[in-house]
Structures are given as structure tokens and as C-alpha cells.
Amino acid sequence: MRHSALGLLAATAALAIAASTAHAADLPSRYSPAPAYNALPIFTWTGFYAGLNAGYGWNVGDSRYYDPAFGTVRGSRGGGFVGGAQAGYNYQFGMFVAGVETDLQYAAVGNKGASYGTTYYDGDSDGFFGTIRARAGVAFDRALVYGTGGFAYGDIGGNRGYDPVLGHHTGDEVNWGWTLGGGVEYAITNNFTAKVEGLYVDLDTKDNYVLGGRVNVNRDAEFGVIRAGLNYKFN
């Protein structure tokens, strides 16, 4: 009898435990699901871009003409508005960014054609130039510090002159040279970037005068440019 009672008690306890376990399995879990993390997009400089720029340019070259009374005389230097458009491509690897950029600019960089006797033939301050440059720099997240350099071309005006001995000569032609500079660019958004850039441009301007070599006539086209630009970066 005693063993029967103990057996019945054990069976009842087992049934109670089993029922409790089954009921607990039906209850909703008290554990929270694993949190889901959405990774923030990481900005990259890689991609094509295009934009506009505006700034100031000033002549630093040497312009000389021949005066029959005073000999060789240095011409005037000046400066003015520079503005245009640019387009390019960047590729980022780690912190480093490399790319290529081309631009075309209007440039009123001053009258370089000062000549003896009259201002009518002094030349135009209006002109243009363009560049095809490589760019390389270091990115600090959305900020990019870079250097740039490459080919330059253009006609910045001022290659026209008059001298009573040498006569009237024009030099409206495209000349080739080089450019070197650098700048800082910042990504305002994932698509828009703003930059400040400085360039030195040296165009191999040809002598306008047939006798220029004999009287030390020179028409150097060298100028500096400081400009600000806004780019749209294509995703």
C-alpha cells in the first residue's frame, strides 16, 4: 500500500511538471529580439562630377615692346574676372583620392599688349583658357586637400600691338603651356561639393613681331588664378 501511494504521488508529480512545461512553451517569449543596426552610408569621393566656378586672375608675366626713343619698355600688367565650368572623375582608395579634371574659362586677366604711341592697338583684356589636369590628394572624411597639374591652352588677349618701327601685328591664336596648383574641397551633401582652388598658368605665347628677336620684344602669358567652385557629384 505504501509503495502504491508513493508511485501514485510520483506519477502525479511527473504529470504536473509535464503540464507546466507544455503551458510555459505556449507562452510568448520574454526575450527581446536582437537589435537591427542600419549602417550609416559612408561618403566616398569616387564618381563623376561637373560644376561651375568663378574667381580672379592676374598677370605675372613679362610683356616688353620696343620704343624707338626709349628702347625696350616693359608693358602693363593687370587682372580681372575669371569664370567657367569644370568636369572630372575621382577615385578613392583608403584616404587617398586620384582623378582627372578639365575646365574651360573666360579670363579677363589684364591688358598685356601695351605698345608705343597708341592704346588702340594695345590688345584685348578679354580671352579664354582651359586646362586638362591630374588631381591627387588626401581625404579626411568629407574634406579633401589636393594638388593638381597638367596641360593648359588658351588665348588670354593682349597679343596685339603697334609700334611705329615694327608696325601693327595681331596675335589672336591659341597657345599651349602648363599649369600647377592646389586646393581644398568639402562635400556639403553626398552630391554637392564646394572648393577653393589656386592655379598658376604659363602659356607659351608666340612673338607677334617679325623683328621681335632683334629688339627684345616679348609677350609672356603667365597668370595666377584664385577661384571658388561648386560641383555636383553623380552617384
Protein backbone atom coordinates (compact mmCIF):
# COMPACT_ATOMS: atom_id res chain seq x y z
CA MET A 1 0.00 0.00 0.00
CA ARG A 2 2.78 2.30 0.90
CA HIS A 3 4.61 1.64 -2.36
CA SER A 4 1.40 2.18 -4.31
CA ALA A 5 0.89 5.56 -2.66
CA LEU A 6 4.45 6.61 -3.44
CA GLY A 7 4.09 5.52 -7.05
CA LEU A 8 0.86 7.44 -7.43
CA LEU A 9 2.46 10.55 -5.96
CA ALA A 10 5.42 10.31 -8.31
CA ALA A 11 3.18 9.87 -11.34
CA THR A 12 1.09 12.86 -10.32
CA ALA A 13 4.21 15.00 -9.89
CA ALA A 14 5.51 13.95 -13.30
CA LEU A 15 2.19 14.83 -14.93
CA ALA A 16 2.16 18.22 -13.19
CA ILE A 17 5.71 19.02 -14.37
CA ALA A 18 4.89 17.95 -17.91
CA ALA A 19 1.74 20.07 -17.98
CA SER A 20 3.59 23.06 -16.57
CA THR A 21 6.34 22.71 -19.20
CA ALA A 22 3.81 22.47 -22.03
CA HIS A 23 1.98 25.54 -20.75
CA ALA A 24 5.21 27.51 -20.47
CA ALA A 25 6.11 26.60 -24.05
CA ASP A 26 2.84 28.14 -25.23
CA LEU A 27 3.55 31.46 -23.53
CA PRO A 28 5.17 34.30 -25.54
CA SER A 29 8.94 34.66 -25.15
CA ARG A 30 10.10 37.27 -22.67
CA TYR A 31 13.38 37.76 -24.55
CA SER A 32 13.66 40.81 -26.90
CA PRO A 33 14.71 40.17 -30.48
CA ALA A 34 18.28 41.02 -31.44
CA PRO A 35 18.57 44.73 -32.30
CA ALA A 36 18.84 45.52 -36.02
CA TYR A 37 21.55 48.03 -36.94
CA ASN A 38 21.28 50.05 -40.16
CA ALA A 39 24.81 51.04 -41.17
CA LEU A 40 25.16 54.72 -41.98
CA PRO A 41 26.23 55.37 -45.58
CA ILE A 42 29.95 56.15 -45.83
CA PHE A 43 30.77 59.10 -48.10
CA THR A 44 33.15 58.40 -50.98
CA TRP A 45 34.78 60.78 -53.43
CA THR A 46 34.63 58.17 -56.19
CA GLY A 47 32.49 59.22 -59.15
CA PHE A 48 31.95 61.69 -61.96
CA TYR A 49 31.20 65.34 -61.25
CA ALA A 50 30.58 68.64 -63.05
CA GLY A 51 30.17 72.21 -61.89
CA LEU A 52 30.81 75.94 -62.21
CA ASN A 53 33.44 78.28 -60.83
CA ALA A 54 34.28 81.98 -60.57
CA GLY A 55 37.23 83.97 -59.30
CA TYR A 56 40.01 86.42 -60.08
CA GLY A 57 43.09 86.20 -62.30
CA TRP A 58 46.13 88.45 -62.51
CA ASN A 59 49.05 88.66 -64.89
CA VAL A 60 52.52 87.90 -63.60
CA GLY A 61 54.29 87.55 -66.97
CA ASP A 62 56.75 89.88 -68.63
CA SER A 63 55.47 91.92 -71.60
CA ARG A 64 58.04 94.11 -73.36
CA TYR A 65 57.82 96.22 -76.52
CA TYR A 66 60.22 98.38 -78.47
CA ASP A 67 60.15 102.18 -78.31
CA PRO A 68 62.43 103.96 -80.82
CA ALA A 69 63.08 106.77 -78.33
CA PHE A 70 63.41 104.77 -75.10
CA GLY A 71 64.34 101.33 -76.34
CA THR A 72 62.70 98.24 -74.90
CA VAL A 73 59.92 99.15 -72.48
CA ARG A 74 58.00 96.89 -70.13
CA GLY A 75 54.28 96.66 -70.81
CA SER A 76 51.41 96.84 -68.36
CA ARG A 77 50.07 94.13 -66.09
CA GLY A 78 46.53 93.75 -64.90
CA GLY A 79 43.85 91.40 -63.66
CA GLY A 80 40.15 90.71 -63.78
CA PHE A 81 37.29 88.25 -63.60
CA VAL A 82 37.78 84.55 -64.34
CA GLY A 83 34.89 82.10 -64.57
CA GLY A 84 33.79 78.94 -66.30
CA ALA A 85 32.89 75.27 -65.92
CA GLN A 86 34.70 72.07 -64.96
CA ALA A 87 34.09 68.33 -65.11
CA GLY A 88 36.07 65.33 -63.92
CA TYR A 89 36.29 61.96 -62.22
CA ASN A 90 37.67 60.94 -58.82
CA TYR A 91 38.61 57.53 -57.48
CA GLN A 92 39.14 57.00 -53.74
CA PHE A 93 41.23 54.20 -52.24
CA GLY A 94 41.55 54.44 -48.49
CA MET A 95 42.33 58.02 -47.55
CA PHE A 96 43.81 58.82 -50.96
CA VAL A 97 41.96 60.29 -53.92
CA ALA A 98 43.19 60.45 -57.51
CA GLY A 99 41.40 61.82 -60.53
CA VAL A 100 41.40 63.93 -63.66
CA GLU A 101 39.68 67.25 -64.37
CA THR A 102 39.19 69.54 -67.36
CA ASP A 103 37.87 73.09 -67.39
CA LEU A 104 37.19 75.96 -69.80
CA GLN A 105 37.38 79.54 -68.54
CA TYR A 106 36.63 83.09 -69.60
CA ALA A 107 39.55 85.22 -68.45
CA ALA A 108 39.92 89.00 -68.31
CA VAL A 109 43.41 88.86 -66.88
CA GLY A 110 44.55 92.30 -67.95
CA ASN A 111 45.95 94.07 -70.97
CA LYS A 112 49.23 92.50 -72.00
CA GLY A 113 49.63 94.27 -75.32
CA ALA A 114 50.83 97.69 -74.19
CA SER A 115 52.67 99.32 -77.05
CA TYR A 116 54.20 102.58 -78.05
CA GLY A 117 52.25 105.53 -79.38
CA THR A 118 48.60 104.44 -79.11
CA THR A 119 46.23 102.46 -76.95
CA TYR A 120 44.05 101.34 -79.85
CA TYR A 121 46.41 98.50 -80.70
CA ASP A 122 47.21 97.66 -77.11
CA GLY A 123 45.25 94.43 -77.24
CA ASP A 124 42.22 92.97 -75.54
CA SER A 125 41.92 92.10 -71.88
CA ASP A 126 39.26 89.51 -72.74
CA GLY A 127 40.33 85.98 -73.51
CA PHE A 128 39.96 82.35 -72.52
CA PHE A 129 41.97 79.41 -71.29
CA GLY A 130 41.39 75.77 -70.48
CA THR A 131 43.24 73.01 -68.66
CA ILE A 132 43.46 69.22 -68.60
CA ARG A 133 44.86 68.25 -65.20
CA ALA A 134 45.55 65.32 -62.91
CA ARG A 135 44.44 65.64 -59.28
CA ALA A 136 45.76 63.78 -56.23
CA GLY A 137 45.02 64.35 -52.58
CA VAL A 138 44.15 63.10 -49.12
CA ALA A 139 40.56 62.82 -47.88
CA PHE A 140 39.60 63.50 -44.27
CA ASP A 141 36.06 62.11 -44.49
CA ARG A 142 34.19 64.90 -46.33
CA ALA A 143 37.19 67.21 -46.69
CA LEU A 144 39.73 66.78 -49.50
CA VAL A 145 43.12 68.50 -49.72
CA TYR A 146 44.70 68.08 -53.15
CA GLY A 147 47.34 69.17 -55.62
CA THR A 148 46.79 69.44 -59.36
CA GLY A 149 48.78 69.96 -62.54
CA GLY A 150 48.78 69.35 -66.27
CA PHE A 151 48.34 70.95 -69.69
CA ALA A 152 46.95 74.44 -70.35
CA TYR A 153 45.84 76.19 -73.53
CA GLY A 154 44.16 79.44 -74.48
CA ASP A 155 44.33 82.97 -75.79
CA ILE A 156 44.10 85.50 -72.99
CA GLY A 157 44.25 88.54 -75.27
CA GLY A 158 46.87 91.25 -75.22
CA ASN A 159 48.88 89.65 -78.03
CA ARG A 160 48.18 92.59 -80.28
CA GLY A 161 50.46 95.58 -80.52
CA TYR A 162 51.56 98.57 -82.57
CA ASP A 163 54.97 100.06 -82.88
CA PRO A 164 55.95 102.85 -85.32
CA VAL A 165 59.03 100.89 -86.34
CA LEU A 166 57.66 97.36 -86.35
CA GLY A 167 54.10 98.16 -87.36
CA HIS A 168 50.80 96.60 -86.36
CA HIS A 169 50.71 92.91 -85.53
CA THR A 170 48.00 90.66 -84.17
CA GLY A 171 48.40 87.51 -82.18
CA ASP A 172 44.91 86.07 -81.79
CA GLU A 173 45.77 82.41 -81.60
CA VAL A 174 45.59 79.51 -79.19
CA ASN A 175 48.80 78.86 -77.30
CA TRP A 176 49.82 75.82 -75.23
CA GLY A 177 51.56 75.53 -71.90
CA TRP A 178 51.23 74.09 -68.40
CA THR A 179 49.52 74.73 -65.08
CA LEU A 180 50.14 73.82 -61.45
CA GLY A 181 48.14 74.43 -58.29
CA GLY A 182 46.12 73.01 -55.43
CA GLY A 183 43.01 73.44 -53.36
CA VAL A 184 40.57 72.29 -50.69
CA GLU A 185 37.18 70.71 -51.41
CA TYR A 186 34.37 69.86 -48.99
CA ALA A 187 31.31 67.66 -49.50
CA ILE A 188 28.30 69.69 -48.33
CA THR A 189 26.00 66.75 -49.08
CA ASN A 190 26.54 63.38 -50.76
CA ASN A 191 26.05 65.11 -54.13
CA PHE A 192 27.20 68.72 -53.76
CA THR A 193 30.80 69.74 -53.07
CA ALA A 194 32.38 73.19 -52.79
CA LYS A 195 36.03 74.05 -53.42
CA VAL A 196 38.58 76.85 -53.29
CA GLU A 197 41.45 76.46 -55.73
CA GLY A 198 44.56 78.30 -56.87
CA LEU A 199 46.36 77.83 -60.20
CA TYR A 200 49.45 79.18 -61.90
CA VAL A 201 49.17 79.10 -65.70
CA ASP A 202 52.03 79.57 -68.19
CA LEU A 203 51.10 79.74 -71.88
CA ASP A 204 53.85 79.68 -74.50
CA THR A 205 52.79 82.87 -76.28
CA LYS A 206 54.50 83.41 -79.60
CA ASP A 207 56.21 86.64 -80.52
CA ASN A 208 53.96 88.91 -82.61
CA TYR A 209 56.75 90.82 -84.28
CA VAL A 210 58.83 89.71 -87.22
CA LEU A 211 61.78 91.66 -85.81
CA GLY A 212 60.90 90.92 -82.20
CA GLY A 213 64.00 88.86 -81.54
CA ARG A 214 66.23 91.71 -82.69
CA VAL A 215 64.71 94.32 -80.39
CA ASN A 216 63.94 92.14 -77.36
CA VAL A 217 60.15 92.13 -77.77
CA ASN A 218 58.33 89.62 -75.55
CA ARG A 219 54.71 88.70 -74.87
CA ASP A 220 54.73 86.22 -71.98
CA ALA A 221 51.31 84.95 -70.93
CA GLU A 222 51.71 83.92 -67.31
CA PHE A 223 48.98 84.48 -64.76
CA GLY A 224 47.66 83.32 -61.42
CA VAL A 225 44.07 82.34 -60.67
CA ILE A 226 42.16 82.02 -57.41
CA ARG A 227 38.61 80.70 -57.74
CA ALA A 228 35.73 79.10 -55.89
CA GLY A 229 33.63 76.34 -57.39
CA LEU A 230 30.55 74.24 -56.83
CA ASN A 231 30.31 70.66 -58.14
CA TYR A 232 27.50 68.15 -58.49
CA LYS A 233 28.70 64.60 -57.89
CA PHE A 234 26.80 61.89 -59.74
CA ASN A 235 26.05 58.75 -57.75
